[in-house]
Structures are given as C-alpha cells and as structure tokens.
Amino acid sequence: MNLPEKVSICEVGLRDGLQNEKVIPSTDDKLALLRGFIDAGYKVIEVGSFMHPKKVPQMADTDEIFKKIGEVPEGVELRALIPNTRGVQRAIDCGCKKVKLNVSASRMHNLKNLNRTPEESVAGFADCVKMANENNIAISGSISMPFASPWEGRTPVEDVDAIIEAYLKVGINEISLSDASGQAVPNQVYDLCKHVRDKYTEASWWLHFHNTRGAAMANILAAMQAGMTRFDASFGGLGGCPFVPGAAGNISSEDVINMLDEMGIETGVDVLKVMALSRKVSELIGHGLDSYVLRAGRSKDLIASQSE
Ligand code: ZN
C-alpha cells in the first residue's frame, strides 16, 4: 500500500472540541491541557478562536491563553481561528503567530447567510493577509464542506477549485479541507485529494474529518493514499454535538495516533499522554468521550496485560 512514512497531526480539541461543550474548563485548566499537548509531542495545536465572545463564549479566553503560555519550544506552532481583521488584531495583541480563516464551500449557504459567494468571501480576506504579513503572522485558510454539505449534497469539484484559486490569489497557500458535516466518503476523498494536489502544486494541505457517520478513519487512509500527510484530530473525539447524546464529532486523536503507530507511520506524538489528557478533560467537562482506544486500550498493551 502506498503510504507516507510520517504524518503530522494537529490537535484541535481545545478549539473544535471545547467550543461545542456546555461546561467549559477554566483558563488554567485549558493551559494545563495545552502544556500537556506540547509535552506529548504535538508540533501543531489549534488553541482557540478570535470570534466574537458573545458568539462563541467558550473561546473568549483565547487571548489570555496565548498571553499566559508565553514562549513555546522551537518548532511548535499554535494557531487560532479568525473571522476577519479584528481577529488578526487580537492575534497581534496576544502574541499568536498563526491564524486560520474559514469559508463554507456551500454556495447556497454563503449566499443565504452572507449574501456573497464563497469566492467573494475569500477575496474579502485580502486585508487579513496584508495585516498578518506586515506583522509576521502566518495565515492559512480552511474550506468547510468541500466534499458535501447538508444543504446541497455533494459539492461540485469546480466550486472547490474556485475557492482554492481565490485563496491562492489573496496569497494564502496553506489550505485545509474540512468535512465539518461528516459526509465525506473515502473514494471521494481520494479523488478530491489527488485532484487538488496535482492541480495546485504551490499549495500545502490539511485534512479535517469529523466522524459523524463513522467514515473518518477510512477517509484519513484514503487521503494518505492520495499523498496527504497532515490531519486534524481532537483528543477523546471531543466535538460531538452536546444536544445529541452519543453523536460523534471529530475523529479522536488517540484513535488516529494508535492506528498510525500500529501501521508504522510516525506522528511524533505519545498516544499514552494524549489518552491521559482525554481522561482529564472528561472529568473537567463531566461526560464520557467518543474514543475507541480510550475504551479498549492500545492493542499493543493487550499481550502485556495478559501475562500479568
Ligand atoms: Zn471541525
């Protein structure tokens, strides 16, 4: 099987996971988790977002977390989601060095909510790019629902191309394809990944899968076979909708890392440390988590426990 030797995992639980929770850990608890992720070996961590605190109160302390974490080890990248130039300003003010913009690939959704096409939204990000560049802040972009959306079904490839081209035009070439609605399936993931890699060689890619319908792991495999090597994941599978008990959210970091470990693909992240952090956050938010490995343990540990 054609697979990479090394894969990067971005831990997004502090943002994508916690933003869906009702009980939110304190800023100090979030900081302890963040330090734990750095200690576990993560090189990329999504810390929070600079959305309006009224809109996403769970992320209101993102600025404070960046201020308090201070210097991080060389090569560790902490990023935050931003909606606009106000987000870039907050990043400048709190010492955040990497920001990410997002646009929905659903034309209908964009037109209905923002009264503009996805490409027009991305063209509007030019000010953010200029401001970020002037202040030494790296900037990336995400496309949510490039595979399918709840409103329009399968997303046409030409629509995804148009958004990618709009991102490249404003000077953003690190692009994340985010299956936020958990509708992607492996053959489609393979085809789209292969298509964008071949067509836009100047771009670099992240993949972000939700396990809403149980296909996230298969989608990661399909993306790896198409040459992708960077994936988001959330500790404990945090990110499920809190109003739908048992609804799966992000693909769980420990499930991904355990699988890659067993496949001999290097991630640089210590899965046992991630599992310990998942147990800790489960206590903090007061409910169980959606992670197979957390329930079943690593397959590696089965033999050891039998001989005890
Ligand atoms: Zn997500």
PDB file of C-alpha atoms and ligand atoms in Angstrom:
ATOM      1  CA  MET A   1       0.000   0.000   0.000  1.00  0.00           C
ATOM      2  CA  ASN A   2       1.274   3.449  -0.897  1.00  0.00           C
ATOM      3  CA  LEU A   3       1.561   5.314   2.426  1.00  0.00           C
ATOM      4  CA  PRO A   4       3.624   8.136   3.919  1.00  0.00           C
ATOM      5  CA  GLU A   5       6.361   7.384   6.473  1.00  0.00           C
ATOM      6  CA  LYS A   6       5.467  10.394   8.577  1.00  0.00           C
ATOM      7  CA  VAL A   7       2.251  12.255   9.275  1.00  0.00           C
ATOM      8  CA  SER A   8       1.570  15.488  11.184  1.00  0.00           C
ATOM      9  CA  ILE A   9      -1.400  15.659  13.491  1.00  0.00           C
ATOM     10  CA  CYS A  10      -2.839  18.984  14.626  1.00  0.00           C
ATOM     11  CA  GLU A  11      -4.665  18.724  17.946  1.00  0.00           C
ATOM     12  CA  VAL A  12      -7.885  20.743  17.568  1.00  0.00           C
ATOM     13  CA  GLY A  13      -9.701  19.639  20.721  1.00  0.00           C
ATOM     14  CA  LEU A  14      -9.136  22.880  22.595  1.00  0.00           C
ATOM     15  CA  ARG A  15     -10.967  24.734  19.814  1.00  0.00           C
ATOM     16  CA  ASP A  16     -13.199  22.479  17.741  1.00  0.00           C
ATOM     17  CA  GLY A  17     -13.852  20.181  20.688  1.00  0.00           C
ATOM     18  CA  LEU A  18     -14.459  22.553  23.556  1.00  0.00           C
ATOM     19  CA  GLN A  19     -16.455  25.068  21.527  1.00  0.00           C
ATOM     20  CA  ASN A  20     -19.315  22.569  21.496  1.00  0.00           C
ATOM     21  CA  GLU A  21     -19.324  21.936  25.245  1.00  0.00           C
ATOM     22  CA  LYS A  22     -21.682  23.361  27.830  1.00  0.00           C
ATOM     23  CA  VAL A  23     -19.263  23.034  30.763  1.00  0.00           C
ATOM     24  CA  ILE A  24     -16.027  24.733  29.840  1.00  0.00           C
ATOM     25  CA  PRO A  25     -12.728  24.122  31.645  1.00  0.00           C
ATOM     26  CA  SER A  26     -11.169  27.166  33.306  1.00  0.00           C
ATOM     27  CA  THR A  27      -8.422  29.079  31.537  1.00  0.00           C
ATOM     28  CA  ASP A  28      -5.850  27.470  33.829  1.00  0.00           C
ATOM     29  CA  ASP A  29      -7.184  24.001  33.041  1.00  0.00           C
ATOM     30  CA  LYS A  30      -7.029  24.795  29.324  1.00  0.00           C
ATOM     31  CA  LEU A  31      -3.448  25.977  29.773  1.00  0.00           C
ATOM     32  CA  ALA A  32      -2.557  22.737  31.558  1.00  0.00           C
ATOM     33  CA  LEU A  33      -4.068  20.761  28.675  1.00  0.00           C
ATOM     34  CA  LEU A  34      -2.164  22.868  26.149  1.00  0.00           C
ATOM     35  CA  ARG A  35       1.114  22.298  28.002  1.00  0.00           C
ATOM     36  CA  GLY A  36       0.227  18.601  28.097  1.00  0.00           C
ATOM     37  CA  PHE A  37      -0.204  18.537  24.313  1.00  0.00           C
ATOM     38  CA  ILE A  38       3.163  20.201  23.797  1.00  0.00           C
ATOM     39  CA  ASP A  39       4.717  17.673  26.178  1.00  0.00           C
ATOM     40  CA  ALA A  40       3.026  14.794  24.313  1.00  0.00           C
ATOM     41  CA  GLY A  41       4.914  15.848  21.183  1.00  0.00           C
ATOM     42  CA  TYR A  42       2.380  17.782  19.126  1.00  0.00           C
ATOM     43  CA  LYS A  43       4.013  20.293  16.786  1.00  0.00           C
ATOM     44  CA  VAL A  44       0.752  21.939  15.701  1.00  0.00           C
ATOM     45  CA  ILE A  45      -2.083  22.801  18.069  1.00  0.00           C
ATOM     46  CA  GLU A  46      -5.243  24.796  17.452  1.00  0.00           C
ATOM     47  CA  VAL A  47      -5.614  26.717  20.685  1.00  0.00           C
ATOM     48  CA  GLY A  48      -8.841  28.645  20.206  1.00  0.00           C
ATOM     49  CA  SER A  49     -10.518  31.274  18.109  1.00  0.00           C
ATOM     50  CA  PHE A  50     -10.854  35.034  17.940  1.00  0.00           C
ATOM     51  CA  MET A  51     -14.547  35.036  17.179  1.00  0.00           C
ATOM     52  CA  HIS A  52     -16.803  37.477  18.964  1.00  0.00           C
ATOM     53  CA  PRO A  53     -17.024  36.302  22.609  1.00  0.00           C
ATOM     54  CA  LYS A  54     -20.797  36.666  22.514  1.00  0.00           C
ATOM     55  CA  LYS A  55     -20.976  34.323  19.540  1.00  0.00           C
ATOM     56  CA  VAL A  56     -18.545  31.716  20.896  1.00  0.00           C
ATOM     57  CA  PRO A  57     -18.250  32.298  24.669  1.00  0.00           C
ATOM     58  CA  GLN A  58     -16.296  29.044  25.075  1.00  0.00           C
ATOM     59  CA  MET A  59     -13.357  30.668  23.242  1.00  0.00           C
ATOM     60  CA  ALA A  60     -13.462  34.064  24.960  1.00  0.00           C
ATOM     61  CA  ASP A  61     -10.216  33.366  26.844  1.00  0.00           C
ATOM     62  CA  THR A  62      -8.128  32.522  23.750  1.00  0.00           C
ATOM     63  CA  ASP A  63      -6.207  35.820  24.028  1.00  0.00           C
ATOM     64  CA  GLU A  64      -5.421  35.142  27.666  1.00  0.00           C
ATOM     65  CA  ILE A  65      -4.197  31.631  26.894  1.00  0.00           C
ATOM     66  CA  PHE A  66      -1.772  32.959  24.275  1.00  0.00           C
ATOM     67  CA  LYS A  67      -0.513  35.616  26.687  1.00  0.00           C
ATOM     68  CA  LYS A  68      -0.046  33.122  29.505  1.00  0.00           C
ATOM     69  CA  ILE A  69       1.563  30.308  27.522  1.00  0.00           C
ATOM     70  CA  GLY A  70       4.449  32.611  26.545  1.00  0.00           C
ATOM     71  CA  GLU A  71       7.375  31.088  24.664  1.00  0.00           C
ATOM     72  CA  VAL A  72       6.836  27.593  23.285  1.00  0.00           C
ATOM     73  CA  PRO A  73       9.562  25.151  22.215  1.00  0.00           C
ATOM     74  CA  GLU A  74      11.124  25.705  18.779  1.00  0.00           C
ATOM     75  CA  GLY A  75       9.046  24.177  16.004  1.00  0.00           C
ATOM     76  CA  VAL A  76       5.757  24.190  17.910  1.00  0.00           C
ATOM     77  CA  GLU A  77       3.034  26.090  16.084  1.00  0.00           C
ATOM     78  CA  LEU A  78      -0.020  27.357  17.968  1.00  0.00           C
ATOM     79  CA  ARG A  79      -2.833  28.542  15.770  1.00  0.00           C
ATOM     80  CA  ALA A  80      -6.206  30.210  16.220  1.00  0.00           C
ATOM     81  CA  LEU A  81      -9.243  30.633  14.032  1.00  0.00           C
ATOM     82  CA  ILE A  82     -10.144  34.176  12.988  1.00  0.00           C
ATOM     83  CA  PRO A  83     -13.206  35.630  11.231  1.00  0.00           C
ATOM     84  CA  ASN A  84     -11.728  38.927   9.943  1.00  0.00           C
ATOM     85  CA  THR A  85      -9.140  41.665  10.533  1.00  0.00           C
ATOM     86  CA  ARG A  86     -10.326  42.117  14.120  1.00  0.00           C
ATOM     87  CA  GLY A  87      -9.119  38.557  14.635  1.00  0.00           C
ATOM     88  CA  VAL A  88      -5.703  39.426  13.190  1.00  0.00           C
ATOM     89  CA  GLN A  89      -5.531  42.406  15.559  1.00  0.00           C
ATOM     90  CA  ARG A  90      -6.284  40.172  18.539  1.00  0.00           C
ATOM     91  CA  ALA A  91      -3.577  37.759  17.366  1.00  0.00           C
ATOM     92  CA  ILE A  92      -1.075  40.628  17.192  1.00  0.00           C
ATOM     93  CA  ASP A  93      -2.076  41.837  20.657  1.00  0.00           C
ATOM     94  CA  CYS A  94      -1.742  38.479  22.401  1.00  0.00           C
ATOM     95  CA  GLY A  95       1.294  37.065  20.577  1.00  0.00           C
ATOM     96  CA  CYS A  96      -0.453  34.448  18.430  1.00  0.00           C
ATOM     97  CA  LYS A  97       1.771  33.676  15.442  1.00  0.00           C
ATOM     98  CA  LYS A  98      -0.553  31.662  13.232  1.00  0.00           C
ATOM     99  CA  VAL A  99      -4.163  32.272  12.208  1.00  0.00           C
ATOM    100  CA  LYS A 100      -6.686  30.432  10.086  1.00  0.00           C
ATOM    101  CA  LEU A 101      -9.637  31.752   8.111  1.00  0.00           C
ATOM    102  CA  ASN A 102     -12.612  29.699   7.050  1.00  0.00           C
ATOM    103  CA  VAL A 103     -15.170  29.712   4.287  1.00  0.00           C
ATOM    104  CA  SER A 104     -18.001  27.323   3.546  1.00  0.00           C
ATOM    105  CA  ALA A 105     -17.903  25.654   0.142  1.00  0.00           C
ATOM    106  CA  SER A 106     -21.667  25.672   0.030  1.00  0.00           C
ATOM    107  CA  ARG A 107     -22.723  28.366  -2.405  1.00  0.00           C
ATOM    108  CA  MET A 108     -26.291  28.332  -1.146  1.00  0.00           C
ATOM    109  CA  HIS A 109     -25.233  28.598   2.489  1.00  0.00           C
ATOM    110  CA  ASN A 110     -22.901  31.512   1.744  1.00  0.00           C
ATOM    111  CA  LEU A 111     -25.398  33.402  -0.361  1.00  0.00           C
ATOM    112  CA  LYS A 112     -28.151  32.933   2.176  1.00  0.00           C
ATOM    113  CA  ASN A 113     -26.122  33.890   5.264  1.00  0.00           C
ATOM    114  CA  LEU A 114     -23.530  36.302   3.928  1.00  0.00           C
ATOM    115  CA  ASN A 115     -25.060  37.400   0.657  1.00  0.00           C
ATOM    116  CA  ARG A 116     -21.871  36.576  -1.244  1.00  0.00           C
ATOM    117  CA  THR A 117     -20.316  33.624  -2.985  1.00  0.00           C
ATOM    118  CA  PRO A 118     -17.539  31.678  -1.238  1.00  0.00           C
ATOM    119  CA  GLU A 119     -15.001  33.233  -3.657  1.00  0.00           C
ATOM    120  CA  GLU A 120     -16.220  36.719  -2.758  1.00  0.00           C
ATOM    121  CA  SER A 121     -15.788  35.850   0.929  1.00  0.00           C
ATOM    122  CA  VAL A 122     -12.223  34.692   0.273  1.00  0.00           C
ATOM    123  CA  ALA A 123     -11.429  37.806  -1.813  1.00  0.00           C
ATOM    124  CA  GLY A 124     -12.507  39.805   1.252  1.00  0.00           C
ATOM    125  CA  PHE A 125      -9.738  38.108   3.258  1.00  0.00           C
ATOM    126  CA  ALA A 126      -7.061  40.112   1.380  1.00  0.00           C
ATOM    127  CA  ASP A 127      -6.977  42.701   4.199  1.00  0.00           C
ATOM    128  CA  CYS A 128      -6.351  39.952   6.758  1.00  0.00           C
ATOM    129  CA  VAL A 129      -3.459  38.594   4.695  1.00  0.00           C
ATOM    130  CA  LYS A 130      -1.877  42.032   4.332  1.00  0.00           C
ATOM    131  CA  MET A 131      -2.175  42.733   8.052  1.00  0.00           C
ATOM    132  CA  ALA A 132      -0.864  39.295   9.009  1.00  0.00           C
ATOM    133  CA  ASN A 133       2.098  39.580   6.625  1.00  0.00           C
ATOM    134  CA  GLU A 134       3.020  43.016   7.977  1.00  0.00           C
ATOM    135  CA  ASN A 135       3.020  41.620  11.500  1.00  0.00           C
ATOM    136  CA  ASN A 136       4.870  38.366  10.871  1.00  0.00           C
ATOM    137  CA  ILE A 137       1.844  36.208  11.457  1.00  0.00           C
ATOM    138  CA  ALA A 138       1.411  33.105   9.326  1.00  0.00           C
ATOM    139  CA  ILE A 139      -2.009  32.785   7.766  1.00  0.00           C
ATOM    140  CA  SER A 140      -3.853  29.790   6.409  1.00  0.00           C
ATOM    141  CA  GLY A 141      -7.325  29.100   5.081  1.00  0.00           C
ATOM    142  CA  SER A 142      -9.898  26.426   5.502  1.00  0.00           C
ATOM    143  CA  ILE A 143     -12.712  25.288   3.237  1.00  0.00           C
ATOM    144  CA  SER A 144     -15.522  23.619   5.120  1.00  0.00           C
ATOM    145  CA  MET A 145     -17.736  21.098   3.372  1.00  0.00           C
ATOM    146  CA  PRO A 146     -15.637  20.705   0.192  1.00  0.00           C
ATOM    147  CA  PHE A 147     -16.942  17.133  -0.123  1.00  0.00           C
ATOM    148  CA  ALA A 148     -20.628  17.602   0.661  1.00  0.00           C
ATOM    149  CA  SER A 149     -22.921  19.902   2.607  1.00  0.00           C
ATOM    150  CA  PRO A 150     -26.257  19.341   4.347  1.00  0.00           C
ATOM    151  CA  TRP A 151     -27.828  21.955   2.074  1.00  0.00           C
ATOM    152  CA  GLU A 152     -26.659  20.929  -1.370  1.00  0.00           C
ATOM    153  CA  GLY A 153     -25.368  17.368  -1.136  1.00  0.00           C
ATOM    154  CA  ARG A 154     -22.123  16.621  -3.000  1.00  0.00           C
ATOM    155  CA  THR A 155     -20.025  19.720  -3.566  1.00  0.00           C
ATOM    156  CA  PRO A 156     -19.049  20.164  -7.241  1.00  0.00           C
ATOM    157  CA  VAL A 157     -15.268  19.973  -7.752  1.00  0.00           C
ATOM    158  CA  GLU A 158     -15.388  23.187  -9.821  1.00  0.00           C
ATOM    159  CA  ASP A 159     -16.727  25.022  -6.756  1.00  0.00           C
ATOM    160  CA  VAL A 160     -13.839  23.748  -4.639  1.00  0.00           C
ATOM    161  CA  ASP A 161     -11.369  24.758  -7.371  1.00  0.00           C
ATOM    162  CA  ALA A 162     -12.832  28.267  -7.474  1.00  0.00           C
ATOM    163  CA  ILE A 163     -12.365  28.698  -3.708  1.00  0.00           C
ATOM    164  CA  ILE A 164      -8.821  27.309  -3.771  1.00  0.00           C
ATOM    165  CA  GLU A 165      -7.974  29.714  -6.600  1.00  0.00           C
ATOM    166  CA  ALA A 166      -9.462  32.601  -4.605  1.00  0.00           C
ATOM    167  CA  TYR A 167      -7.286  31.659  -1.613  1.00  0.00           C
ATOM    168  CA  LEU A 168      -4.156  31.432  -3.773  1.00  0.00           C
ATOM    169  CA  LYS A 169      -4.999  34.798  -5.309  1.00  0.00           C
ATOM    170  CA  VAL A 170      -5.031  36.563  -1.924  1.00  0.00           C
ATOM    171  CA  GLY A 171      -1.743  34.878  -1.021  1.00  0.00           C
ATOM    172  CA  ILE A 172      -2.899  32.004   1.154  1.00  0.00           C
ATOM    173  CA  ASN A 173      -1.437  28.677   0.088  1.00  0.00           C
ATOM    174  CA  GLU A 174      -1.828  26.546   3.195  1.00  0.00           C
ATOM    175  CA  ILE A 175      -5.351  25.195   2.804  1.00  0.00           C
ATOM    176  CA  SER A 176      -7.429  22.883   4.967  1.00  0.00           C
ATOM    177  CA  LEU A 177     -10.255  20.768   3.548  1.00  0.00           C
ATOM    178  CA  SER A 178     -12.739  20.328   6.365  1.00  0.00           C
ATOM    179  CA  ASP A 179     -15.518  17.757   6.313  1.00  0.00           C
ATOM    180  CA  ALA A 180     -17.290  19.535   9.161  1.00  0.00           C
ATOM    181  CA  SER A 181     -20.616  17.852   8.473  1.00  0.00           C
ATOM    182  CA  GLY A 182     -19.092  14.363   8.376  1.00  0.00           C
ATOM    183  CA  GLN A 183     -20.478  13.440   4.971  1.00  0.00           C
ATOM    184  CA  ALA A 184     -17.294  12.599   3.046  1.00  0.00           C
ATOM    185  CA  VAL A 185     -16.623   9.063   1.868  1.00  0.00           C
ATOM    186  CA  PRO A 186     -13.242   7.506   1.061  1.00  0.00           C
ATOM    187  CA  ASN A 187     -13.348   7.223  -2.734  1.00  0.00           C
ATOM    188  CA  GLN A 188     -14.462  10.830  -2.994  1.00  0.00           C
ATOM    189  CA  VAL A 189     -11.761  11.909  -0.535  1.00  0.00           C
ATOM    190  CA  TYR A 190      -9.127  10.077  -2.573  1.00  0.00           C
ATOM    191  CA  ASP A 191     -10.273  11.666  -5.831  1.00  0.00           C
ATOM    192  CA  LEU A 192     -10.501  15.222  -4.486  1.00  0.00           C
ATOM    193  CA  CYS A 193      -7.168  14.980  -2.649  1.00  0.00           C
ATOM    194  CA  LYS A 194      -5.442  13.671  -5.744  1.00  0.00           C
ATOM    195  CA  HIS A 195      -7.075  16.319  -7.901  1.00  0.00           C
ATOM    196  CA  VAL A 196      -6.065  19.290  -5.715  1.00  0.00           C
ATOM    197  CA  ARG A 197      -2.534  18.002  -5.136  1.00  0.00           C
ATOM    198  CA  ASP A 198      -1.936  17.532  -8.851  1.00  0.00           C
ATOM    199  CA  LYS A 199      -3.577  20.779  -9.894  1.00  0.00           C
ATOM    200  CA  TYR A 200      -2.291  23.185  -7.215  1.00  0.00           C
ATOM    201  CA  THR A 201       1.315  22.163  -6.595  1.00  0.00           C
ATOM    202  CA  GLU A 202       2.057  25.519  -4.937  1.00  0.00           C
ATOM    203  CA  ALA A 203      -0.420  24.768  -2.135  1.00  0.00           C
ATOM    204  CA  SER A 204       0.019  22.678   1.004  1.00  0.00           C
ATOM    205  CA  TRP A 205      -2.869  20.810   2.571  1.00  0.00           C
ATOM    206  CA  TRP A 206      -4.535  19.841   5.819  1.00  0.00           C
ATOM    207  CA  LEU A 207      -7.455  17.456   6.093  1.00  0.00           C
ATOM    208  CA  HIS A 208     -10.061  17.762   8.831  1.00  0.00           C
ATOM    209  CA  PHE A 209     -12.503  14.900   9.249  1.00  0.00           C
ATOM    210  CA  HIS A 210     -15.456  14.517  11.557  1.00  0.00           C
ATOM    211  CA  ASN A 211     -16.555  11.014  12.445  1.00  0.00           C
ATOM    212  CA  THR A 212     -20.255  11.851  12.354  1.00  0.00           C
ATOM    213  CA  ARG A 213     -21.070   8.777  10.277  1.00  0.00           C
ATOM    214  CA  GLY A 214     -18.106   6.601  11.182  1.00  0.00           C
ATOM    215  CA  ALA A 215     -16.131   7.179   7.971  1.00  0.00           C
ATOM    216  CA  ALA A 216     -13.388   9.487   9.285  1.00  0.00           C
ATOM    217  CA  MET A 217     -10.691   6.845   9.742  1.00  0.00           C
ATOM    218  CA  ALA A 218     -11.327   5.416   6.284  1.00  0.00           C
ATOM    219  CA  ASN A 219     -11.194   8.968   4.915  1.00  0.00           C
ATOM    220  CA  ILE A 220      -7.803   9.538   6.545  1.00  0.00           C
ATOM    221  CA  LEU A 221      -6.499   6.350   4.952  1.00  0.00           C
ATOM    222  CA  ALA A 222      -7.866   7.402   1.559  1.00  0.00           C
ATOM    223  CA  ALA A 223      -6.274  10.851   1.905  1.00  0.00           C
ATOM    224  CA  MET A 224      -2.912   9.308   2.861  1.00  0.00           C
ATOM    225  CA  GLN A 225      -3.079   7.079  -0.200  1.00  0.00           C
ATOM    226  CA  ALA A 226      -3.595  10.218  -2.268  1.00  0.00           C
ATOM    227  CA  GLY A 227      -0.412  11.649  -0.727  1.00  0.00           C
ATOM    228  CA  MET A 228      -1.811  13.792   2.078  1.00  0.00           C
ATOM    229  CA  THR A 229       0.218  13.886   5.302  1.00  0.00           C
ATOM    230  CA  ARG A 230      -1.419  16.463   7.598  1.00  0.00           C
ATOM    231  CA  PHE A 231      -4.559  15.805   9.610  1.00  0.00           C
ATOM    232  CA  ASP A 232      -6.548  17.462  12.354  1.00  0.00           C
ATOM    233  CA  ALA A 233      -7.848  15.358  15.226  1.00  0.00           C
ATOM    234  CA  SER A 234      -9.422  16.020  18.601  1.00  0.00           C
ATOM    235  CA  PHE A 235      -8.482  14.317  21.865  1.00  0.00           C
ATOM    236  CA  GLY A 236     -11.180  11.967  23.090  1.00  0.00           C
ATOM    237  CA  GLY A 237     -13.118  12.663  19.875  1.00  0.00           C
ATOM    238  CA  LEU A 238     -14.354  15.873  21.530  1.00  0.00           C
ATOM    239  CA  GLY A 239     -16.607  17.938  19.316  1.00  0.00           C
ATOM    240  CA  GLY A 240     -19.785  15.941  19.202  1.00  0.00           C
ATOM    241  CA  CYS A 241     -22.948  17.940  19.443  1.00  0.00           C
ATOM    242  CA  PRO A 242     -23.776  18.188  23.181  1.00  0.00           C
ATOM    243  CA  PHE A 243     -27.501  18.216  22.414  1.00  0.00           C
ATOM    244  CA  VAL A 244     -27.436  14.857  20.675  1.00  0.00           C
ATOM    245  CA  PRO A 245     -26.184  12.258  23.164  1.00  0.00           C
ATOM    246  CA  GLY A 246     -23.712   9.898  21.564  1.00  0.00           C
ATOM    247  CA  ALA A 247     -23.384  11.913  18.373  1.00  0.00           C
ATOM    248  CA  ALA A 248     -19.829  11.525  17.131  1.00  0.00           C
ATOM    249  CA  GLY A 249     -17.782  14.627  16.450  1.00  0.00           C
ATOM    250  CA  ASN A 250     -14.173  14.982  15.427  1.00  0.00           C
ATOM    251  CA  ILE A 251     -12.109  11.906  14.804  1.00  0.00           C
ATOM    252  CA  SER A 252     -10.362  11.052  18.061  1.00  0.00           C
ATOM    253  CA  SER A 253      -6.648  11.862  18.213  1.00  0.00           C
ATOM    254  CA  GLU A 254      -5.735   8.753  20.150  1.00  0.00           C
ATOM    255  CA  ASP A 255      -7.597   6.533  17.671  1.00  0.00           C
ATOM    256  CA  VAL A 256      -5.700   8.093  14.768  1.00  0.00           C
ATOM    257  CA  ILE A 257      -2.318   8.059  16.511  1.00  0.00           C
ATOM    258  CA  ASN A 258      -2.782   4.472  17.719  1.00  0.00           C
ATOM    259  CA  MET A 259      -3.673   3.312  14.211  1.00  0.00           C
ATOM    260  CA  LEU A 260      -0.721   5.143  12.665  1.00  0.00           C
ATOM    261  CA  ASP A 261       1.610   3.746  15.368  1.00  0.00           C
ATOM    262  CA  GLU A 262       0.469   0.231  14.535  1.00  0.00           C
ATOM    263  CA  MET A 263       0.912   0.927  10.809  1.00  0.00           C
ATOM    264  CA  GLY A 264       4.481   2.088  11.403  1.00  0.00           C
ATOM    265  CA  ILE A 265       3.697   5.668  10.380  1.00  0.00           C
ATOM    266  CA  GLU A 266       5.442   8.226  12.557  1.00  0.00           C
ATOM    267  CA  THR A 267       3.445  11.025  14.217  1.00  0.00           C
ATOM    268  CA  GLY A 268       5.881  12.093  16.943  1.00  0.00           C
ATOM    269  CA  VAL A 269       3.014  12.148  19.438  1.00  0.00           C
ATOM    270  CA  ASP A 270       2.871   9.929  22.544  1.00  0.00           C
ATOM    271  CA  VAL A 271      -0.565   8.317  22.469  1.00  0.00           C
ATOM    272  CA  LEU A 272      -0.498   7.379  26.169  1.00  0.00           C
ATOM    273  CA  LYS A 273      -0.002  11.018  27.114  1.00  0.00           C
ATOM    274  CA  VAL A 274      -2.893  12.039  24.865  1.00  0.00           C
ATOM    275  CA  MET A 275      -5.107   9.382  26.484  1.00  0.00           C
ATOM    276  CA  ALA A 276      -4.248  10.739  29.939  1.00  0.00           C
ATOM    277  CA  LEU A 277      -5.262  14.235  28.797  1.00  0.00           C
ATOM    278  CA  SER A 278      -8.531  12.871  27.408  1.00  0.00           C
ATOM    279  CA  ARG A 279      -9.343  11.271  30.770  1.00  0.00           C
ATOM    280  CA  LYS A 280      -8.576  14.576  32.423  1.00  0.00           C
ATOM    281  CA  VAL A 281     -10.829  16.596  30.119  1.00  0.00           C
ATOM    282  CA  SER A 282     -13.601  14.030  30.528  1.00  0.00           C
ATOM    283  CA  GLU A 283     -13.555  14.781  34.276  1.00  0.00           C
ATOM    284  CA  LEU A 284     -13.495  18.525  33.634  1.00  0.00           C
ATOM    285  CA  ILE A 285     -16.483  18.554  31.275  1.00  0.00           C
ATOM    286  CA  GLY A 286     -18.377  15.876  33.153  1.00  0.00           C
ATOM    287  CA  HIS A 287     -19.156  13.310  30.489  1.00  0.00           C
ATOM    288  CA  GLY A 288     -17.674  10.361  28.632  1.00  0.00           C
ATOM    289  CA  LEU A 289     -15.804  10.678  25.361  1.00  0.00           C
ATOM    290  CA  ASP A 290     -16.042   9.195  21.932  1.00  0.00           C
ATOM    291  CA  SER A 291     -12.736   7.402  21.546  1.00  0.00           C
ATOM    292  CA  TYR A 292     -12.348   3.705  20.831  1.00  0.00           C
ATOM    293  CA  VAL A 293      -8.791   3.476  22.125  1.00  0.00           C
ATOM    294  CA  LEU A 294      -9.739   5.226  25.352  1.00  0.00           C
ATOM    295  CA  ARG A 295     -12.325   2.500  25.963  1.00  0.00           C
ATOM    296  CA  ALA A 296     -10.427  -0.519  24.650  1.00  0.00           C
ATOM    297  CA  GLY A 297      -6.815   0.490  25.322  1.00  0.00           C
ATOM    298  CA  ARG A 298      -3.996   0.139  22.816  1.00  0.00           C
ATOM    299  CA  SER A 299      -3.742  -3.187  21.045  1.00  0.00           C
ATOM    300  CA  LYS A 300      -0.044  -3.053  21.931  1.00  0.00           C
ATOM    301  CA  ASP A 301      -0.917  -3.348  25.627  1.00  0.00           C
ATOM    302  CA  LEU A 302      -3.117  -6.455  25.339  1.00  0.00           C
ATOM    303  CA  ILE A 303      -0.322  -9.029  25.449  1.00  0.00           C
ATOM    304  CA  ALA A 304       1.349  -7.272  28.376  1.00  0.00           C
ATOM    305  CA  SER A 305      -1.858  -7.250  30.420  1.00  0.00           C
ATOM    306  CA  GLN A 306      -2.469 -10.972  29.722  1.00  0.00           C
ATOM    307  CA  SER A 307       0.873 -12.031  31.146  1.00  0.00           C
ATOM    308  CA  GLU A 308       0.327 -10.116  34.368  1.00  0.00           C
TER     309      GLU A 308
HETATM  310 ZN    ZN B   1     -14.381  20.548  12.877  1.00  0.00          ZN
END
